JSON list of C-alpha atoms in Angstrom, two decimals:
[
{"chain": "A", "resi": 1, "resn": "GLY", "atom": "CA", "xyz": [-107.38, 137.00, 3.07]},
{"chain": "A", "resi": 2, "resn": "ARG", "atom": "CA", "xyz": [-105.05, 134.10, 2.90]},
{"chain": "A", "resi": 3, "resn": "ILE", "atom": "CA", "xyz": [-103.23, 133.46, -0.37]},
{"chain": "A", "resi": 4, "resn": "PRO", "atom": "CA", "xyz": [-104.07, 130.04, -1.84]},
{"chain": "A", "resi": 5, "resn": "ALA", "atom": "CA", "xyz": [-101.12, 127.67, -1.83]},
{"chain": "A", "resi": 6, "resn": "PHE", "atom": "CA", "xyz": [-99.68, 126.33, -5.04]},
{"chain": "A", "resi": 7, "resn": "VAL", "atom": "CA", "xyz": [-99.91, 122.53, -4.98]},
{"chain": "A", "resi": 8, "resn": "TYR", "atom": "CA", "xyz": [-97.67, 120.17, -6.95]},
{"chain": "A", "resi": 9, "resn": "THR", "atom": "CA", "xyz": [-98.74, 116.55, -7.37]},
{"chain": "A", "resi": 10, "resn": "GLN", "atom": "CA", "xyz": [-96.21, 113.91, -8.40]},
{"chain": "A", "resi": 11, "resn": "ASN", "atom": "CA", "xyz": [-96.57, 110.13, -8.21]},
{"chain": "A", "resi": 12, "resn": "LYS", "atom": "CA", "xyz": [-92.87, 109.37, -8.68]},
{"chain": "A", "resi": 13, "resn": "ASN", "atom": "CA", "xyz": [-91.03, 109.69, -5.36]},
{"chain": "A", "resi": 14, "resn": "GLU", "atom": "CA", "xyz": [-87.66, 110.42, -7.00]},
{"chain": "A", "resi": 15, "resn": "ILE", "atom": "CA", "xyz": [-89.10, 113.45, -8.83]},
{"chain": "A", "resi": 16, "resn": "LEU", "atom": "CA", "xyz": [-90.93, 114.58, -5.71]},
{"chain": "A", "resi": 17, "resn": "ASP", "atom": "CA", "xyz": [-87.61, 114.34, -3.82]},
{"chain": "A", "resi": 18, "resn": "LEU", "atom": "CA", "xyz": [-85.93, 116.50, -6.45]},
{"chain": "A", "resi": 19, "resn": "CYS", "atom": "CA", "xyz": [-88.67, 119.12, -6.21]},
{"chain": "A", "resi": 20, "resn": "ILE", "atom": "CA", "xyz": [-88.38, 119.24, -2.42]},
{"chain": "A", "resi": 21, "resn": "LYS", "atom": "CA", "xyz": [-84.59, 119.50, -2.67]},
{"chain": "A", "resi": 22, "resn": "LYS", "atom": "CA", "xyz": [-84.87, 122.41, -5.12]},
{"chain": "A", "resi": 23, "resn": "ILE", "atom": "CA", "xyz": [-87.33, 124.32, -2.96]},
{"chain": "A", "resi": 24, "resn": "GLU", "atom": "CA", "xyz": [-85.26, 123.74, 0.18]},
{"chain": "A", "resi": 25, "resn": "LYS", "atom": "CA", "xyz": [-82.12, 124.93, -1.63]},
{"chain": "A", "resi": 26, "resn": "THR", "atom": "CA", "xyz": [-83.96, 128.15, -2.46]},
{"chain": "A", "resi": 27, "resn": "ILE", "atom": "CA", "xyz": [-85.91, 128.96, 0.72]},
{"chain": "A", "resi": 28, "resn": "GLY", "atom": "CA", "xyz": [-84.79, 126.55, 3.44]},
{"chain": "A", "resi": 29, "resn": "LYS", "atom": "CA", "xyz": [-86.08, 123.39, 5.12]},
{"chain": "A", "resi": 30, "resn": "LEU", "atom": "CA", "xyz": [-89.74, 122.48, 4.63]},
{"chain": "A", "resi": 31, "resn": "GLU", "atom": "CA", "xyz": [-91.40, 121.36, 7.84]},
{"chain": "A", "resi": 32, "resn": "TYR", "atom": "CA", "xyz": [-94.21, 118.84, 7.30]},
{"chain": "A", "resi": 33, "resn": "HIS", "atom": "CA", "xyz": [-95.38, 115.73, 9.10]},
{"chain": "A", "resi": 34, "resn": "ASN", "atom": "CA", "xyz": [-93.30, 112.58, 8.64]},
{"chain": "A", "resi": 35, "resn": "ASN", "atom": "CA", "xyz": [-93.65, 111.06, 5.16]},
{"chain": "A", "resi": 36, "resn": "TYR", "atom": "CA", "xyz": [-96.37, 113.60, 4.33]},
{"chain": "A", "resi": 37, "resn": "PHE", "atom": "CA", "xyz": [-95.16, 114.03, 0.75]},
{"chain": "A", "resi": 38, "resn": "TYR", "atom": "CA", "xyz": [-94.99, 110.33, 0.04]},
{"chain": "A", "resi": 39, "resn": "LYS", "atom": "CA", "xyz": [-98.40, 109.52, 1.50]},
{"chain": "A", "resi": 40, "resn": "THR", "atom": "CA", "xyz": [-100.27, 112.31, -0.28]},
{"chain": "A", "resi": 41, "resn": "LYS", "atom": "CA", "xyz": [-98.05, 112.62, -3.40]},
{"chain": "A", "resi": 42, "resn": "ARG", "atom": "CA", "xyz": [-98.63, 116.37, -2.98]},
{"chain": "A", "resi": 43, "resn": "LEU", "atom": "CA", "xyz": [-96.36, 119.22, -2.14]},
{"chain": "A", "resi": 44, "resn": "TYR", "atom": "CA", "xyz": [-97.95, 122.44, -0.91]},
{"chain": "A", "resi": 45, "resn": "PHE", "atom": "CA", "xyz": [-95.54, 125.21, -1.73]},
{"chain": "A", "resi": 46, "resn": "PRO", "atom": "CA", "xyz": [-94.85, 127.79, 0.97]},
{"chain": "A", "resi": 47, "resn": "SER", "atom": "CA", "xyz": [-97.15, 130.81, 0.70]},
{"chain": "A", "resi": 48, "resn": "SER", "atom": "CA", "xyz": [-94.17, 133.05, -0.14]},
{"chain": "A", "resi": 49, "resn": "ILE", "atom": "CA", "xyz": [-93.79, 131.27, -3.48]},
{"chain": "A", "resi": 50, "resn": "SER", "atom": "CA", "xyz": [-97.53, 131.48, -4.17]},
{"chain": "A", "resi": 51, "resn": "TYR", "atom": "CA", "xyz": [-97.41, 135.17, -3.24]},
{"chain": "A", "resi": 52, "resn": "VAL", "atom": "CA", "xyz": [-94.70, 135.88, -5.83]},
{"chain": "A", "resi": 53, "resn": "LEU", "atom": "CA", "xyz": [-96.57, 133.97, -8.53]},
{"chain": "A", "resi": 54, "resn": "TYR", "atom": "CA", "xyz": [-99.88, 135.66, -7.76]},
{"chain": "A", "resi": 55, "resn": "THR", "atom": "CA", "xyz": [-98.63, 139.22, -7.28]},
{"chain": "A", "resi": 56, "resn": "HIS", "atom": "CA", "xyz": [-95.54, 139.57, -9.46]},
{"chain": "A", "resi": 57, "resn": "TYR", "atom": "CA", "xyz": [-96.84, 137.51, -12.38]},
{"chain": "A", "resi": 58, "resn": "GLY", "atom": "CA", "xyz": [-100.55, 138.24, -11.90]},
{"chain": "A", "resi": 59, "resn": "MET", "atom": "CA", "xyz": [-101.46, 134.56, -11.73]},
{"chain": "A", "resi": 60, "resn": "LYS", "atom": "CA", "xyz": [-104.58, 133.07, -10.15]},
{"chain": "A", "resi": 61, "resn": "PRO", "atom": "CA", "xyz": [-105.07, 129.59, -8.63]},
{"chain": "A", "resi": 62, "resn": "GLU", "atom": "CA", "xyz": [-106.95, 128.41, -11.73]},
{"chain": "A", "resi": 63, "resn": "ASP", "atom": "CA", "xyz": [-103.91, 129.31, -13.86]},
{"chain": "A", "resi": 64, "resn": "PHE", "atom": "CA", "xyz": [-102.25, 126.17, -12.52]},
{"chain": "A", "resi": 65, "resn": "MET", "atom": "CA", "xyz": [-104.92, 123.75, -13.74]},
{"chain": "A", "resi": 66, "resn": "GLU", "atom": "CA", "xyz": [-103.69, 121.83, -16.78]},
{"chain": "A", "resi": 67, "resn": "ASP", "atom": "CA", "xyz": [-106.38, 123.14, -19.12]},
{"chain": "A", "resi": 68, "resn": "ASN", "atom": "CA", "xyz": [-105.70, 126.78, -18.19]},
{"chain": "A", "resi": 69, "resn": "ALA", "atom": "CA", "xyz": [-101.96, 126.66, -17.57]},
{"chain": "A", "resi": 70, "resn": "LYS", "atom": "CA", "xyz": [-99.80, 129.11, -19.45]},
{"chain": "A", "resi": 71, "resn": "ILE", "atom": "CA", "xyz": [-96.30, 130.32, -18.77]},
{"chain": "A", "resi": 72, "resn": "PRO", "atom": "CA", "xyz": [-96.56, 134.02, -17.90]},
{"chain": "A", "resi": 73, "resn": "LYS", "atom": "CA", "xyz": [-95.27, 136.35, -20.62]},
{"chain": "A", "resi": 74, "resn": "GLU", "atom": "CA", "xyz": [-92.84, 137.89, -18.12]},
{"chain": "A", "resi": 75, "resn": "MET", "atom": "CA", "xyz": [-91.23, 134.48, -17.56]},
{"chain": "A", "resi": 76, "resn": "LEU", "atom": "CA", "xyz": [-90.89, 133.93, -21.31]},
{"chain": "A", "resi": 77, "resn": "GLU", "atom": "CA", "xyz": [-88.89, 137.17, -21.48]},
{"chain": "A", "resi": 78, "resn": "LYS", "atom": "CA", "xyz": [-86.33, 136.05, -18.87]},
{"chain": "A", "resi": 79, "resn": "SER", "atom": "CA", "xyz": [-82.69, 135.14, -19.52]},
{"chain": "A", "resi": 80, "resn": "GLN", "atom": "CA", "xyz": [-81.63, 131.96, -21.28]},
{"chain": "A", "resi": 81, "resn": "GLU", "atom": "CA", "xyz": [-80.68, 130.45, -17.90]},
{"chain": "A", "resi": 82, "resn": "HIS", "atom": "CA", "xyz": [-84.21, 131.03, -16.61]},
{"chain": "A", "resi": 83, "resn": "LEU", "atom": "CA", "xyz": [-85.77, 129.61, -19.77]},
{"chain": "A", "resi": 84, "resn": "LEU", "atom": "CA", "xyz": [-83.55, 126.54, -19.56]},
{"chain": "A", "resi": 85, "resn": "ALA", "atom": "CA", "xyz": [-84.59, 126.04, -15.92]},
{"chain": "A", "resi": 86, "resn": "ILE", "atom": "CA", "xyz": [-88.27, 126.22, -16.94]},
{"chain": "A", "resi": 87, "resn": "LEU", "atom": "CA", "xyz": [-87.69, 123.68, -19.71]},
{"chain": "A", "resi": 88, "resn": "ILE", "atom": "CA", "xyz": [-85.85, 121.36, -17.30]},
{"chain": "A", "resi": 89, "resn": "ALA", "atom": "CA", "xyz": [-88.85, 121.49, -14.95]},
{"chain": "A", "resi": 90, "resn": "PHE", "atom": "CA", "xyz": [-91.15, 120.39, -17.79]},
{"chain": "A", "resi": 91, "resn": "ILE", "atom": "CA", "xyz": [-88.78, 117.61, -18.84]},
{"chain": "A", "resi": 92, "resn": "LEU", "atom": "CA", "xyz": [-88.67, 116.33, -15.26]},
{"chain": "A", "resi": 93, "resn": "ASP", "atom": "CA", "xyz": [-92.42, 116.47, -14.75]},
{"chain": "A", "resi": 94, "resn": "GLU", "atom": "CA", "xyz": [-93.96, 115.71, -18.14]},
{"chain": "A", "resi": 95, "resn": "GLY", "atom": "CA", "xyz": [-91.06, 114.59, -20.30]},
{"chain": "A", "resi": 96, "resn": "HIS", "atom": "CA", "xyz": [-89.67, 111.27, -21.38]},
{"chain": "A", "resi": 97, "resn": "ILE", "atom": "CA", "xyz": [-86.92, 109.98, -23.63]},
{"chain": "A", "resi": 98, "resn": "ASP", "atom": "CA", "xyz": [-88.11, 108.48, -26.91]},
{"chain": "A", "resi": 99, "resn": "SER", "atom": "CA", "xyz": [-85.45, 107.11, -29.21]},
{"chain": "A", "resi": 100, "resn": "SER", "atom": "CA", "xyz": [-83.16, 110.09, -29.81]},
{"chain": "A", "resi": 101, "resn": "ASN", "atom": "CA", "xyz": [-85.65, 112.77, -28.73]},
{"chain": "A", "resi": 102, "resn": "ILE", "atom": "CA", "xyz": [-86.87, 114.37, -25.53]},
{"chain": "A", "resi": 103, "resn": "VAL", "atom": "CA", "xyz": [-90.67, 114.41, -25.63]},
{"chain": "A", "resi": 104, "resn": "ILE", "atom": "CA", "xyz": [-93.00, 116.55, -23.52]},
{"chain": "A", "resi": 105, "resn": "GLY", "atom": "CA", "xyz": [-96.70, 115.71, -23.80]},
{"chain": "A", "resi": 106, "resn": "LEU", "atom": "CA", "xyz": [-99.73, 117.64, -22.53]},
{"chain": "A", "resi": 107, "resn": "TYR", "atom": "CA", "xyz": [-103.36, 118.13, -23.50]},
{"chain": "A", "resi": 108, "resn": "ASN", "atom": "CA", "xyz": [-102.97, 121.90, -23.16]},
{"chain": "A", "resi": 109, "resn": "LYS", "atom": "CA", "xyz": [-101.86, 123.08, -26.61]},
{"chain": "A", "resi": 110, "resn": "SER", "atom": "CA", "xyz": [-101.21, 126.64, -25.43]},
{"chain": "A", "resi": 111, "resn": "LEU", "atom": "CA", "xyz": [-98.72, 125.37, -22.85]},
{"chain": "A", "resi": 112, "resn": "ILE", "atom": "CA", "xyz": [-97.04, 123.15, -25.46]},
{"chain": "A", "resi": 113, "resn": "LEU", "atom": "CA", "xyz": [-96.64, 126.21, -27.69]},
{"chain": "A", "resi": 114, "resn": "ASP", "atom": "CA", "xyz": [-95.06, 128.07, -24.75]},
{"chain": "A", "resi": 115, "resn": "ILE", "atom": "CA", "xyz": [-92.59, 125.20, -24.35]},
{"chain": "A", "resi": 116, "resn": "GLN", "atom": "CA", "xyz": [-91.88, 125.27, -28.08]},
{"chain": "A", "resi": 117, "resn": "PHE", "atom": "CA", "xyz": [-91.28, 129.02, -27.82]},
{"chain": "A", "resi": 118, "resn": "ILE", "atom": "CA", "xyz": [-88.66, 128.33, -25.13]},
{"chain": "A", "resi": 119, "resn": "CYS", "atom": "CA", "xyz": [-87.03, 125.63, -27.28]},
{"chain": "A", "resi": 120, "resn": "ASN", "atom": "CA", "xyz": [-86.91, 128.01, -30.25]},
{"chain": "A", "resi": 121, "resn": "LYS", "atom": "CA", "xyz": [-85.49, 130.85, -28.16]},
{"chain": "A", "resi": 122, "resn": "LEU", "atom": "CA", "xyz": [-82.78, 128.50, -26.82]},
{"chain": "A", "resi": 123, "resn": "GLY", "atom": "CA", "xyz": [-82.01, 127.20, -30.32]},
{"chain": "A", "resi": 124, "resn": "TYR", "atom": "CA", "xyz": [-83.18, 123.61, -29.79]},
{"chain": "A", "resi": 125, "resn": "ALA", "atom": "CA", "xyz": [-84.46, 121.92, -32.94]},
{"chain": "A", "resi": 126, "resn": "ASN", "atom": "CA", "xyz": [-88.01, 120.75, -32.24]},
{"chain": "A", "resi": 127, "resn": "VAL", "atom": "CA", "xyz": [-91.40, 119.88, -33.71]},
{"chain": "A", "resi": 128, "resn": "VAL", "atom": "CA", "xyz": [-94.90, 119.95, -32.28]},
{"chain": "A", "resi": 129, "resn": "SER", "atom": "CA", "xyz": [-97.50, 117.29, -33.03]},
{"chain": "A", "resi": 130, "resn": "ARG", "atom": "CA", "xyz": [-100.88, 116.08, -31.80]},
{"chain": "A", "resi": 131, "resn": "ASP", "atom": "CA", "xyz": [-102.09, 112.49, -31.45]},
{"chain": "A", "resi": 132, "resn": "THR", "atom": "CA", "xyz": [-105.56, 111.13, -32.23]},
{"chain": "A", "resi": 133, "resn": "LYS", "atom": "CA", "xyz": [-106.57, 111.46, -28.55]},
{"chain": "A", "resi": 134, "resn": "GLY", "atom": "CA", "xyz": [-105.90, 115.20, -28.55]},
{"chain": "A", "resi": 135, "resn": "ARG", "atom": "CA", "xyz": [-102.62, 115.11, -26.62]},
{"chain": "A", "resi": 136, "resn": "ASN", "atom": "CA", "xyz": [-100.01, 117.60, -27.84]},
{"chain": "A", "resi": 137, "resn": "TYR", "atom": "CA", "xyz": [-96.27, 117.00, -27.89]},
{"chain": "A", "resi": 138, "resn": "VAL", "atom": "CA", "xyz": [-93.05, 118.94, -28.24]},
{"chain": "A", "resi": 139, "resn": "TYR", "atom": "CA", "xyz": [-90.27, 116.74, -29.58]},
{"chain": "A", "resi": 140, "resn": "ILE", "atom": "CA", "xyz": [-86.81, 118.14, -28.94]},
{"chain": "A", "resi": 141, "resn": "LEU", "atom": "CA", "xyz": [-84.98, 116.50, -31.83]},
{"chain": "A", "resi": 142, "resn": "SER", "atom": "CA", "xyz": [-81.61, 114.79, -31.50]},
{"chain": "A", "resi": 143, "resn": "GLU", "atom": "CA", "xyz": [-79.60, 117.80, -32.71]},
{"chain": "A", "resi": 144, "resn": "GLY", "atom": "CA", "xyz": [-81.59, 119.98, -30.28]},
{"chain": "A", "resi": 145, "resn": "VAL", "atom": "CA", "xyz": [-80.96, 117.50, -27.47]},
{"chain": "A", "resi": 146, "resn": "LYS", "atom": "CA", "xyz": [-77.21, 117.76, -28.03]},
{"chain": "A", "resi": 147, "resn": "LYS", "atom": "CA", "xyz": [-77.33, 121.56, -27.64]},
{"chain": "A", "resi": 148, "resn": "PHE", "atom": "CA", "xyz": [-79.69, 121.19, -24.67]},
{"chain": "A", "resi": 149, "resn": "TRP", "atom": "CA", "xyz": [-77.19, 118.81, -23.04]},
{"chain": "A", "resi": 150, "resn": "ARG", "atom": "CA", "xyz": [-74.29, 121.26, -23.39]},
{"chain": "A", "resi": 151, "resn": "ASP", "atom": "CA", "xyz": [-76.42, 124.07, -21.95]},
{"chain": "A", "resi": 152, "resn": "TYR", "atom": "CA", "xyz": [-77.73, 121.83, -19.15]},
{"chain": "A", "resi": 153, "resn": "ILE", "atom": "CA", "xyz": [-74.24, 120.71, -18.06]},
{"chain": "A", "resi": 154, "resn": "LYS", "atom": "CA", "xyz": [-73.03, 124.32, -18.03]},
{"chain": "A", "resi": 155, "resn": "LEU", "atom": "CA", "xyz": [-76.03, 125.48, -15.96]},
{"chain": "A", "resi": 156, "resn": "LYS", "atom": "CA", "xyz": [-75.69, 122.49, -13.62]},
{"chain": "A", "resi": 157, "resn": "GLU", "atom": "CA", "xyz": [-72.11, 123.52, -12.81]},
{"chain": "A", "resi": 158, "resn": "THR", "atom": "CA", "xyz": [-73.49, 126.76, -11.36]},
{"chain": "A", "resi": 159, "resn": "TYR", "atom": "CA", "xyz": [-76.80, 125.38, -10.02]},
{"chain": "A", "resi": 160, "resn": "PRO", "atom": "CA", "xyz": [-76.41, 121.67, -9.16]},
{"chain": "A", "resi": 161, "resn": "GLU", "atom": "CA", "xyz": [-80.00, 121.55, -7.86]},
{"chain": "A", "resi": 162, "resn": "ILE", "atom": "CA", "xyz": [-81.34, 121.60, -11.44]},
{"chain": "A", "resi": 163, "resn": "ASP", "atom": "CA", "xyz": [-80.43, 117.91, -11.61]},
{"chain": "A", "resi": 164, "resn": "LEU", "atom": "CA", "xyz": [-82.46, 115.80, -14.09]},
{"chain": "A", "resi": 165, "resn": "ASP", "atom": "CA", "xyz": [-81.83, 112.71, -11.90]},
{"chain": "A", "resi": 166, "resn": "TYR", "atom": "CA", "xyz": [-82.60, 109.42, -13.69]},
{"chain": "A", "resi": 167, "resn": "LYS", "atom": "CA", "xyz": [-83.63, 111.24, -16.89]},
{"chain": "A", "resi": 168, "resn": "GLU", "atom": "CA", "xyz": [-80.08, 112.56, -17.12]},
{"chain": "A", "resi": 169, "resn": "LYS", "atom": "CA", "xyz": [-78.82, 108.98, -17.35]},
{"chain": "A", "resi": 170, "resn": "PHE", "atom": "CA", "xyz": [-81.41, 108.15, -20.02]},
{"chain": "A", "resi": 171, "resn": "ILE", "atom": "CA", "xyz": [-80.23, 111.08, -22.14]},
{"chain": "A", "resi": 172, "resn": "GLN", "atom": "CA", "xyz": [-76.60, 110.01, -21.73]},
{"chain": "A", "resi": 173, "resn": "ASP", "atom": "CA", "xyz": [-77.32, 106.35, -22.53]},
{"chain": "A", "resi": 174, "resn": "PHE", "atom": "CA", "xyz": [-79.79, 106.69, -25.38]},
{"chain": "A", "resi": 175, "resn": "ILE", "atom": "CA", "xyz": [-79.17, 109.99, -27.11]},
{"chain": "A", "resi": 176, "resn": "LEU", "atom": "CA", "xyz": [-75.60, 111.20, -26.68]}
]
């Protein structure tokens, strides 16, 4: 049978552009109808990417739904560069800058704890909290953000496609 495609939904065009740029840097030009991404706000990943996620990491389509999402154990055991790239993806998609912190918020507590695990493994000072509506947060604290920034700049020298775009400017202007 056909492997289900992984779908990414993003309402902000600049983040959608970054995602497309990153995929195209990795596997080549994506061929879709004109303005498809911007009309639907969805990006269907090529089946080759879904295949790797489903076979190598043992994931299923429902593993991508917010309530069920979890970072596969094998990914959490990757190198620091890989872990930093995963964290950058979460900052781009779910993160924002709050005072001197980077904040990532999700309802899925298990996924928040995976993100905290990454922060701890990378040595970024952080705390986890939950609001009254049940949303969970990882706060990368100001001293953690400074270490994150040094690591990010170093990784970006090798892999410029990891660009944080406008969030990079926010970090520079409000935290550093």
